[in-house]
Coordinates of C-alpha atoms and ligand atoms in Angstrom, one line a residue:
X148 CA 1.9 -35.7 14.4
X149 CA -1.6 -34.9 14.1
X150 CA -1.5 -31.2 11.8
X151 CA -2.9 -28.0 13.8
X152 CA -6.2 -27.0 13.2
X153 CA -7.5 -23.2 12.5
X154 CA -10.8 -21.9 12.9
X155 CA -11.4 -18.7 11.1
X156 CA -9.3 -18.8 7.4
X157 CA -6.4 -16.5 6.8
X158 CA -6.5 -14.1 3.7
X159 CA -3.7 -15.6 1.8
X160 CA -2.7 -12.6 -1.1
X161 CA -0.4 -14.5 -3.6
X162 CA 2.4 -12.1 -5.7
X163 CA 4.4 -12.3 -8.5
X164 CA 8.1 -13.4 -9.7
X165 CA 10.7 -15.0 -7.5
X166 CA 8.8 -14.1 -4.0
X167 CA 5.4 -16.3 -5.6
X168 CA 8.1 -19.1 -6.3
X169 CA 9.3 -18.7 -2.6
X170 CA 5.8 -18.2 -1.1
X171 CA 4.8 -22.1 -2.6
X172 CA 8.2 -23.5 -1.6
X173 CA 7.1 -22.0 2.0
X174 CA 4.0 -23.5 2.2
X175 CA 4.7 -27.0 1.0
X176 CA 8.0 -27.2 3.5
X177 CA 6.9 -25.3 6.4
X178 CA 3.5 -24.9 6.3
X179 CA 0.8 -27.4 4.7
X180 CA 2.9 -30.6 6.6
X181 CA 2.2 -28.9 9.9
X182 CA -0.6 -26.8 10.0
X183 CA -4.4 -28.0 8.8
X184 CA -4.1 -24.8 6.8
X185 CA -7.9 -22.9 6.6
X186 CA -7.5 -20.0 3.8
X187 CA -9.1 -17.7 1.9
X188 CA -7.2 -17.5 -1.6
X189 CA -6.6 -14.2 -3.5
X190 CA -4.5 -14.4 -6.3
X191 CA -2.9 -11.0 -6.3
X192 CA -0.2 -11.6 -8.9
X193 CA -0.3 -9.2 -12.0
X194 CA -1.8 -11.6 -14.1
X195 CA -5.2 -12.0 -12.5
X196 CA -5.2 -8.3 -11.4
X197 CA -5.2 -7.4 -15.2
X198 CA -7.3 -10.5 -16.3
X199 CA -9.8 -9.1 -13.1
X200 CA -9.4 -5.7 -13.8
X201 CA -7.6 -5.8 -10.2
X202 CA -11.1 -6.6 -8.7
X203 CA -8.9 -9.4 -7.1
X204 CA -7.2 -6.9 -4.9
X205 CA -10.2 -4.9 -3.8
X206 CA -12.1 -8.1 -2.7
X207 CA -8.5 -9.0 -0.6
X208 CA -8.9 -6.1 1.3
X209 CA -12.5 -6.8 1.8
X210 CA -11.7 -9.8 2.8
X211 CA -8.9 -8.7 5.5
X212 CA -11.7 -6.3 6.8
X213 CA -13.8 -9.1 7.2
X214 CA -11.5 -11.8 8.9
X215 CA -9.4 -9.3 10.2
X216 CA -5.5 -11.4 9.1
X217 CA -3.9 -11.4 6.3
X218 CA -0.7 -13.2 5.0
X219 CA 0.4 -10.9 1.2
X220 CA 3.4 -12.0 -0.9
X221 CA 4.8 -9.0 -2.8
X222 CA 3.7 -8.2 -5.6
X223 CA 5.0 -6.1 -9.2
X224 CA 3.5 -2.4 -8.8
X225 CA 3.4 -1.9 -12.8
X226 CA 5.4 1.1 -14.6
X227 CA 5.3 1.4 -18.6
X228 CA 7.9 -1.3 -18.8
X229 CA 5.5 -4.0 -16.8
X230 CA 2.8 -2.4 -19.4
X231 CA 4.3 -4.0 -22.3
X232 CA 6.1 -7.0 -20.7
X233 CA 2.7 -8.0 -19.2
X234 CA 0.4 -6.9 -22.0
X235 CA -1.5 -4.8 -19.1
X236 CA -4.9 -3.2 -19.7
X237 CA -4.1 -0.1 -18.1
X238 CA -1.0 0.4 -15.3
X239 CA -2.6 -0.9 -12.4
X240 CA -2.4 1.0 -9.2
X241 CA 0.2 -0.3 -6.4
X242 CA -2.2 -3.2 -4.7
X243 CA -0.1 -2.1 -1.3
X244 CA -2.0 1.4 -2.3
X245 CA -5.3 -0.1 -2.8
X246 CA -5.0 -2.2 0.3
X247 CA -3.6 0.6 2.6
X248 CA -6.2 3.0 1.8
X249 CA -9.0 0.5 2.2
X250 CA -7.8 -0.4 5.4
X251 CA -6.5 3.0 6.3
X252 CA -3.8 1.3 7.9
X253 CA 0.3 2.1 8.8
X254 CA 2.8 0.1 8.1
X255 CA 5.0 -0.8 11.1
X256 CA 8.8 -2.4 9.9
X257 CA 10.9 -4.5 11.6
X258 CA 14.1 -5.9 11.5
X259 CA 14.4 -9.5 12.1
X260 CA 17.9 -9.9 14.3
X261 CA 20.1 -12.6 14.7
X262 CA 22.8 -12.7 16.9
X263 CA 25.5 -13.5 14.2
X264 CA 24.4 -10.3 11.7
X265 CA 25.7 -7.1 14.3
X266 CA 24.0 -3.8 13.4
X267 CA 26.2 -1.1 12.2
X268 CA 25.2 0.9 15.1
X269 CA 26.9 -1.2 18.1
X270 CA 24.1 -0.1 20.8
X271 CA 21.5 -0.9 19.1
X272 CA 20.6 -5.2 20.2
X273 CA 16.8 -4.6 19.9
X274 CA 14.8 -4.2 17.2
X275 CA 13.7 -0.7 16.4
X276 CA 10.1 -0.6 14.5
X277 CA 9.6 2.3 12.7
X278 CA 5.7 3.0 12.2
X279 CA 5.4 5.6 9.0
X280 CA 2.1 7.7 8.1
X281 CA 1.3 6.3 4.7
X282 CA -1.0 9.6 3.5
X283 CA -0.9 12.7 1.8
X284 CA 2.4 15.0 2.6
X285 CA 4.6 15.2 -0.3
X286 CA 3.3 11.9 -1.6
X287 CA 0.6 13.5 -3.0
X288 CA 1.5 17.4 -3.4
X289 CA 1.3 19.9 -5.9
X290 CA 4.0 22.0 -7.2
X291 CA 5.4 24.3 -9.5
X292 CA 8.1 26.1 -11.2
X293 CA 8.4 29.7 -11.5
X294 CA 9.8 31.2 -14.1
X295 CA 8.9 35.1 -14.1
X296 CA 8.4 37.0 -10.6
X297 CA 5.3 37.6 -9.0
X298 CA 3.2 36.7 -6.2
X299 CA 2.6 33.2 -4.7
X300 CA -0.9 33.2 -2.3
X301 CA -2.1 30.7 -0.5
X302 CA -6.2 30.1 -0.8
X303 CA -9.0 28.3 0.7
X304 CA -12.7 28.6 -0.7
X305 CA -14.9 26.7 1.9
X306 CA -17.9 24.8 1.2
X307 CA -19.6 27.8 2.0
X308 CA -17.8 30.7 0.2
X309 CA -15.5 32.1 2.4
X310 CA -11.9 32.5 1.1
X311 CA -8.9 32.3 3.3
X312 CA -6.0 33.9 1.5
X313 CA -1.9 34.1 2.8
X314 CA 0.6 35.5 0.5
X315 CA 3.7 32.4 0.8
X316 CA 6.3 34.4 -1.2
X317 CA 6.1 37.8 -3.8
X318 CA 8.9 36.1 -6.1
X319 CA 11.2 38.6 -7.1
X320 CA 13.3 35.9 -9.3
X321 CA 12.4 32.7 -10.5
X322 CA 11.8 29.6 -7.8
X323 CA 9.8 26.8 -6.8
X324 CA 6.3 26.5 -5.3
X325 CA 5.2 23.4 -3.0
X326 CA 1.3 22.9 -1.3
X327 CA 1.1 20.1 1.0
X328 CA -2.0 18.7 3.2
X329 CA -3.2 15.9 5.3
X330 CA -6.4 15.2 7.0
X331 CA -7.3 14.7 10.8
X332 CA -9.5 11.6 10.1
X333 CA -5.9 10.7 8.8
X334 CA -3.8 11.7 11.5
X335 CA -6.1 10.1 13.9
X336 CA -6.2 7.1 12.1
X337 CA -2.2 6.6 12.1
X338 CA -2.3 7.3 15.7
X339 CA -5.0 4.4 16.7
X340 CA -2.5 2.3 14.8
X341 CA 0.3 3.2 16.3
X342 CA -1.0 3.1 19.6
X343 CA -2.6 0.4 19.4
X344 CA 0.7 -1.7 17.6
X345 CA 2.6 -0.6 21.2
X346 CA -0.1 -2.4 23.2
X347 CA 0.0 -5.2 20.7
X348 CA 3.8 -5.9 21.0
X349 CA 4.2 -3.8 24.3
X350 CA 7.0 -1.7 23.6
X351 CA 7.2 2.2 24.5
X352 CA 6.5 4.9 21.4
X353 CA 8.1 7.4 20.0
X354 CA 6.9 10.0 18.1
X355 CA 8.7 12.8 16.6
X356 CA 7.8 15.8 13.9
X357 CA 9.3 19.2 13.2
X358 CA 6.5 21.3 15.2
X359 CA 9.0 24.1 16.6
X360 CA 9.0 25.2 12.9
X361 CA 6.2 24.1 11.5
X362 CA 3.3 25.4 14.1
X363 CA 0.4 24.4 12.4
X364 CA 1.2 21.6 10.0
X365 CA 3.2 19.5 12.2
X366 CA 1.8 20.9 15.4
X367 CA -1.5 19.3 14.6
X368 CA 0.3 15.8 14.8
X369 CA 1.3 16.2 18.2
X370 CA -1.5 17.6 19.3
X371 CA -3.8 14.8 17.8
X372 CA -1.5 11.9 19.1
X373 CA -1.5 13.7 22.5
X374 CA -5.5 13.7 22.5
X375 CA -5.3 10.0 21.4
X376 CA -2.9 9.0 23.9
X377 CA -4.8 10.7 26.7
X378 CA -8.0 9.6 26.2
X379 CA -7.8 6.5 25.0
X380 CA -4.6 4.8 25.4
X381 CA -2.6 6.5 28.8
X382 CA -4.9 3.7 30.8
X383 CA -3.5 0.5 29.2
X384 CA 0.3 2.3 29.2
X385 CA 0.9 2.7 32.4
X386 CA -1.0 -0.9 33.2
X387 CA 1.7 -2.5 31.0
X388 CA 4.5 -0.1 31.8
X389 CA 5.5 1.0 28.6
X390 CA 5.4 4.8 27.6
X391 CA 4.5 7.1 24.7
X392 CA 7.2 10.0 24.4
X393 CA 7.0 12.9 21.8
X394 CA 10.0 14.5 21.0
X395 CA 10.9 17.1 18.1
X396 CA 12.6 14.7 15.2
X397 CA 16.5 16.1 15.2
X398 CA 16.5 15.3 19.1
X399 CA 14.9 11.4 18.0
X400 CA 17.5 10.9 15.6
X401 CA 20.3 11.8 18.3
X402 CA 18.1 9.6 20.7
X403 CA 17.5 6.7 18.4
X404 CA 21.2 6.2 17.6
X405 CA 22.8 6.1 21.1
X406 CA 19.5 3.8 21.8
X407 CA 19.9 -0.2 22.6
X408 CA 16.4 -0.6 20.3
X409 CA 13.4 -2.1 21.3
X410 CA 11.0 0.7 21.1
X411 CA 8.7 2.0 17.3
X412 CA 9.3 5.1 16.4
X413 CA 6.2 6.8 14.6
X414 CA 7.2 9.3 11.8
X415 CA 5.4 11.3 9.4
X416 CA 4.9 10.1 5.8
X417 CA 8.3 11.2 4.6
X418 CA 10.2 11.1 7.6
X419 CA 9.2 7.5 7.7
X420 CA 10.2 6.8 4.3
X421 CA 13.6 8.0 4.8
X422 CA 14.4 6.8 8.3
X423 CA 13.2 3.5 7.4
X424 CA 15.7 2.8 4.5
X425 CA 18.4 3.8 7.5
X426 CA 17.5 2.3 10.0
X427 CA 16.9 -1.2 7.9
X428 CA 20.2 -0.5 6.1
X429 CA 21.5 -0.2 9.8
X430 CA 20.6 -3.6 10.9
X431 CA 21.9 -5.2 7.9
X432 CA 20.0 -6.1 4.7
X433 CA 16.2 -5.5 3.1
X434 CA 15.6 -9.6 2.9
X435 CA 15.3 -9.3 7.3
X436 CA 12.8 -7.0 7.4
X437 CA 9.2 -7.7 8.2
X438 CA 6.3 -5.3 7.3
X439 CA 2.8 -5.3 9.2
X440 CA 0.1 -3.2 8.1
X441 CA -2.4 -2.3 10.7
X442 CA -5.3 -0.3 10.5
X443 CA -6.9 1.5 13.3
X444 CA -10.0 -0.6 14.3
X445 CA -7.1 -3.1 14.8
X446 CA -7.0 -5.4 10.9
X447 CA -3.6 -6.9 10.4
X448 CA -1.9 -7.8 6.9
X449 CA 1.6 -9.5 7.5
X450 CA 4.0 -9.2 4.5
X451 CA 7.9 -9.0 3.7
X452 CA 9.3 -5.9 3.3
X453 CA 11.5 -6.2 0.3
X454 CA 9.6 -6.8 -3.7
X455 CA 9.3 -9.5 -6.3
X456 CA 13.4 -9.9 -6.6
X457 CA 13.0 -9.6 -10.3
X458 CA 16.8 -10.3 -11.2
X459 CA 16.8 -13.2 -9.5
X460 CA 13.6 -14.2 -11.2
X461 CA 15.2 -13.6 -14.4
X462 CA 17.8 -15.8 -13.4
X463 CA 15.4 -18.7 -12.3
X464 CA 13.4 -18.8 -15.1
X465 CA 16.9 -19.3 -17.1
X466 CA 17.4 -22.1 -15.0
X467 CA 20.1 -21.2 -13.0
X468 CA 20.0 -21.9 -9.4
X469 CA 18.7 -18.7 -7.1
X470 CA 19.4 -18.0 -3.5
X471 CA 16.8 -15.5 -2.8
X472 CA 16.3 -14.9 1.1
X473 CA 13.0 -16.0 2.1
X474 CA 13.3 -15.4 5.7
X475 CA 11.0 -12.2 5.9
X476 CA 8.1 -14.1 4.0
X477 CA 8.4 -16.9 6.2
X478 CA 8.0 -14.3 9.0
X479 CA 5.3 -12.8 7.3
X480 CA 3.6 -16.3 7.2
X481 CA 4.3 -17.4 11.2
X482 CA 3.5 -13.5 12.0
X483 CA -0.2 -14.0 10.5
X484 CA -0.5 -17.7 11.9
X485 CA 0.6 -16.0 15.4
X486 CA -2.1 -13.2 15.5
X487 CA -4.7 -15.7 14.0
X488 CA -3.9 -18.2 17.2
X489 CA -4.5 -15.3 19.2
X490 CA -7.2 -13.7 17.7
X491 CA -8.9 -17.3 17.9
X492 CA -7.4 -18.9 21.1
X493 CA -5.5 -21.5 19.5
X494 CA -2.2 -21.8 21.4
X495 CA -1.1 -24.7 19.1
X496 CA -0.8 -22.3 16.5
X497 CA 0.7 -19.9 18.2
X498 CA 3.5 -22.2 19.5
X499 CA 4.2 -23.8 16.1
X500 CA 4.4 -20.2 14.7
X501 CA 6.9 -18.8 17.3
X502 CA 8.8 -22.3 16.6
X503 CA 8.9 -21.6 13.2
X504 CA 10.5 -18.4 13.8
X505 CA 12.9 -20.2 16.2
X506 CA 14.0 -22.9 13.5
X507 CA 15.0 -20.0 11.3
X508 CA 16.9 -18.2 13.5
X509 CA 18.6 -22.0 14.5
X510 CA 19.5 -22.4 10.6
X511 CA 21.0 -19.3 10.1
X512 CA 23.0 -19.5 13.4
X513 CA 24.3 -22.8 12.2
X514 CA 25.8 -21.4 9.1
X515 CA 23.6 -22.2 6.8
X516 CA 21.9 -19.1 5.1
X517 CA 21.2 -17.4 1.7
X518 CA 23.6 -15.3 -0.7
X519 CA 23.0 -12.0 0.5
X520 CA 23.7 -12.6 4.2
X521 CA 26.9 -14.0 3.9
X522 CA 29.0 -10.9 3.6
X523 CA 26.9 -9.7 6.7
X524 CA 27.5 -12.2 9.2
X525 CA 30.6 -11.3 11.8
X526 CA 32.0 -14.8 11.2
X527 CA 31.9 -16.1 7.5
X528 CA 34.4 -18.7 7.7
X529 CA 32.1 -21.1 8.8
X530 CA 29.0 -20.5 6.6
X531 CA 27.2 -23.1 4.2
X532 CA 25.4 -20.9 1.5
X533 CA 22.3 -22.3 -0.2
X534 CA 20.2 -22.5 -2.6
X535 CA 16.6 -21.2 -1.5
X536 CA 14.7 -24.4 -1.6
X537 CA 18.2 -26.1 0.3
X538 CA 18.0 -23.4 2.6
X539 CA 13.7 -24.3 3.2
X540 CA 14.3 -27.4 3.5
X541 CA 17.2 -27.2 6.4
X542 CA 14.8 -24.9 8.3
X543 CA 12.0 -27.4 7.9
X544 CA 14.6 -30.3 9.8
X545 CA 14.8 -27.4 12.8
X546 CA 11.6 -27.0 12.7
X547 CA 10.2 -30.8 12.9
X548 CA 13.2 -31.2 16.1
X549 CA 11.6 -28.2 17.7
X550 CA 8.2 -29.7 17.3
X551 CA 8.9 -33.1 18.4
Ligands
NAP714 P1 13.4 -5.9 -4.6 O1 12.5 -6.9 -5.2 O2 13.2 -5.7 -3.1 O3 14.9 -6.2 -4.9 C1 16.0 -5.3 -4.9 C2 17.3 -6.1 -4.7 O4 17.5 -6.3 -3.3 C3 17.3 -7.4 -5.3 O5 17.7 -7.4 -6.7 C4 18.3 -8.1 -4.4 O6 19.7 -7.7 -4.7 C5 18.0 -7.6 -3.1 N1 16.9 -8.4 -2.4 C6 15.7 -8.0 -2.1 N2 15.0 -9.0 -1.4 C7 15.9 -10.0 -1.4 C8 15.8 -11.4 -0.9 N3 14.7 -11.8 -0.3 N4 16.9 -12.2 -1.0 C9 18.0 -11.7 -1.5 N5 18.1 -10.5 -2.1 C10 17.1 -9.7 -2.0 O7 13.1 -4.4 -5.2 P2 13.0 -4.0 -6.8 O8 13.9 -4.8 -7.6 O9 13.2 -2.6 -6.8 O10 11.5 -4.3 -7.2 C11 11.1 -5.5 -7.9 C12 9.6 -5.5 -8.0 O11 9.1 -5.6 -6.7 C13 9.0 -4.3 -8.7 O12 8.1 -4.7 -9.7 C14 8.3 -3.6 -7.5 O13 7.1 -3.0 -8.0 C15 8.0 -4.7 -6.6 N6 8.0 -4.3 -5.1 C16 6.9 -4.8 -4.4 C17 6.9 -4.5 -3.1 C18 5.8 -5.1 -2.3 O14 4.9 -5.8 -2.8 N7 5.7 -4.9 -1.0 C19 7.8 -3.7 -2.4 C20 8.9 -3.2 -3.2 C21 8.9 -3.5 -4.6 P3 20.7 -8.4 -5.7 O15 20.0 -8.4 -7.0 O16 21.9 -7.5 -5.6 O17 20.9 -9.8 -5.2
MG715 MG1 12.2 4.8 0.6

């Protein structure tokens, strides 16, 4: 078979530990035999970010602005330990950070469903995405403690002088003291995204926030993502039949779990945080999820949702054998082929991606899977588990039958 060719190179973003053993396992089995592969190589694993002083991760994004796809394997965010263990220069920032800021993109999280791993939730045989506001909130708050009573104000000095003063509390005891904020280029910018992800993938969208209680804060989101939806999106909607819905976030939860799926749900930064370890808990394990980061002038980086895998890492570099799940990088890899087919009308590509997707989902219906889904699947009498390259490898024979 004569391998697919590409026009404009992927970004590839290279990570650390057991995921960059699994991301070259990937693209020697499933990838490089089939596919004329065009790339444009970062190395983001922590040793070039330090050795680069994590230059390497600013020119990735760059490069994603530029081309517009990108393919990341995960990658170590360092802590004190990773200081010392690596020998860092200084604790380098998250890359996911650095990316997601440059492209001032949301993350939309998927669940990858198979027919033989049931959901806990009975209802629910569609995926459910959930699209999360990645800025400011909590995530980047300021607080205190109080110890003595006295009088908590809120302030604002503008540019030009004026003060804007609320008293929040006159503390009679001791307490706590939280301020938040977020910005409307912000807000906007998580509603393009997600608008623009429902178009993409044409399913309806949900949004939900606390506005009954909190009339300014959260109020602004709805408002915002009503002007967006209006005036840019309502069009396009209707022409595909899908539908954006706003609704306060204790009737979504009620909604989303008598739901059958098949919708994203947009949250607010920590909203999105929380539901998202649910609802992927829900549908079964981390290693199924996929992760898309898309930024509002429509830039798409394609990665797993799950880290490094340290302790199996560990493990593999003592030479014991490792079954670490590699299905949501492989998604990650045929979800940024996909978009690059599209982007570039090559429906070559596209078929071999969506085949690819199909020869894992073959696999692990056959019985053959990794470790961590075995306990998962409604039927485990009949399951073969492997090894990670075993498990590649019995993908790649679905894969060359499907492309025969
Ligand atoms: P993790 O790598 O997601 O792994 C946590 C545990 O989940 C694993 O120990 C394993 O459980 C299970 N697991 C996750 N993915 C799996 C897979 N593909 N196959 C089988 N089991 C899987 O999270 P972590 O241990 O908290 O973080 C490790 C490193 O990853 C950290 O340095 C962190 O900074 C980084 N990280 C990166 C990203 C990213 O780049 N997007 C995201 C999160 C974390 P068992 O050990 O029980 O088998
Ligand atoms: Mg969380």
């Amino acid at each position: 078979m004569e391998k697919i060719k590409m026009l404009t190179p992927l970004v590839e973003m290279d990570g650390d530990e057991m995921t960059r053993v699994l991301w070259k396992m990937i693209k020697d089995e499933l990838i490089n035999p089939f596919v004329d592969l065009k790339t444009e190589y970062y190395d983001l694993g922590l040793v070039e970010r330090d050795k680069t002083l994590d230059q390497v991760t600013i020119d990735s994004a760059l490069a994603t602005k530029k081309y517009g796809v990108a393919v990341k394997c995960a990658t170590i965010t360092p802590n004190k330990q990773r200081v010392s263990e690596y020998n860092l220069k200084e604790m380098w920032k998250s890359p996911n950070g650095t990316i997601r800021s440059m492209l001032d993109g949301t993350v939309f999280r998927a669940p990858i469903i198979i027919d033989s791993i049931k959901p806990v939730v009975k209802n629910w045989n569609k995926p459910i995405t959930i699209a999360r506001h990645a800025y400011g909130d909590v995530y980047k708050d300021t607080e205190f403690r109080i110890d003595v009573p006295g009088k908590a104000e809120l302030l604002f000095t503008s540019v030009d002088g004026k003060e804007e003063r609320q008293t929040i509390y006159d503390f009679e005891c001791a307490g706590v003291l939280q301020g938040l904020y977020n910005k409307d280029s912000s807000i906007e910018s998580f509603a393009h995204s997600c608008f623009k992800y429902a178009i993409d993938t044409k399913q309806d969208l949900w949004f939900s926030t606390k506005d009954t209680i909190s009339k300014k804060y959260d109020q602004t989101f709805k408002l915002k993502f009503q002007e967006i939806y209006d005036k840019y999106y309502k069009e396009e909607f209707e022409k595909l039949g899908i539908t954006y819905f706003y609704t306060l976030i204790d009737d979504a939860v009620a909604r989303v779990i008598r739901s059958e799926g098949g919708f994203i749900w947009a949250l607010k930064n920590y909203d999105g945080d929380v539901m998202s370890d649910m609802v992927s808990t829900a549908f079964g394990s981390l290693a199924m999820m996929t992760s898309v980061l898309v930024s509002p002038d429509g830039k798409y980086e394609y990665e797993a949702a799950h880290g490094t895998v340290t302790r199996h890492y560990y493990k593999y570099l003592k030479g014991e054998e490792t079954s670490t799940n590699p299905i949501a990088t492989i998604y990650a890899w045929s979800g940024a082929l996909k978009k690059r087919g599209e982007l570039d009308d090559l429906p070559l590509l596209v078929s071999f991606s969506n085949k690819l997707e199909e020869a894992c989902v073959k696999t692990l219906l056959s019985g053959k899977m990794t470790k961590d889904l075995v306990n998962l699947v409604s039927d485990n009498t009949k399951v073969a588990v492997l090894n990670s390259l075993d498990f590649i490898k019995e993908i790649r024979k679905n894969l060359e039958l499907l492309l025969k």
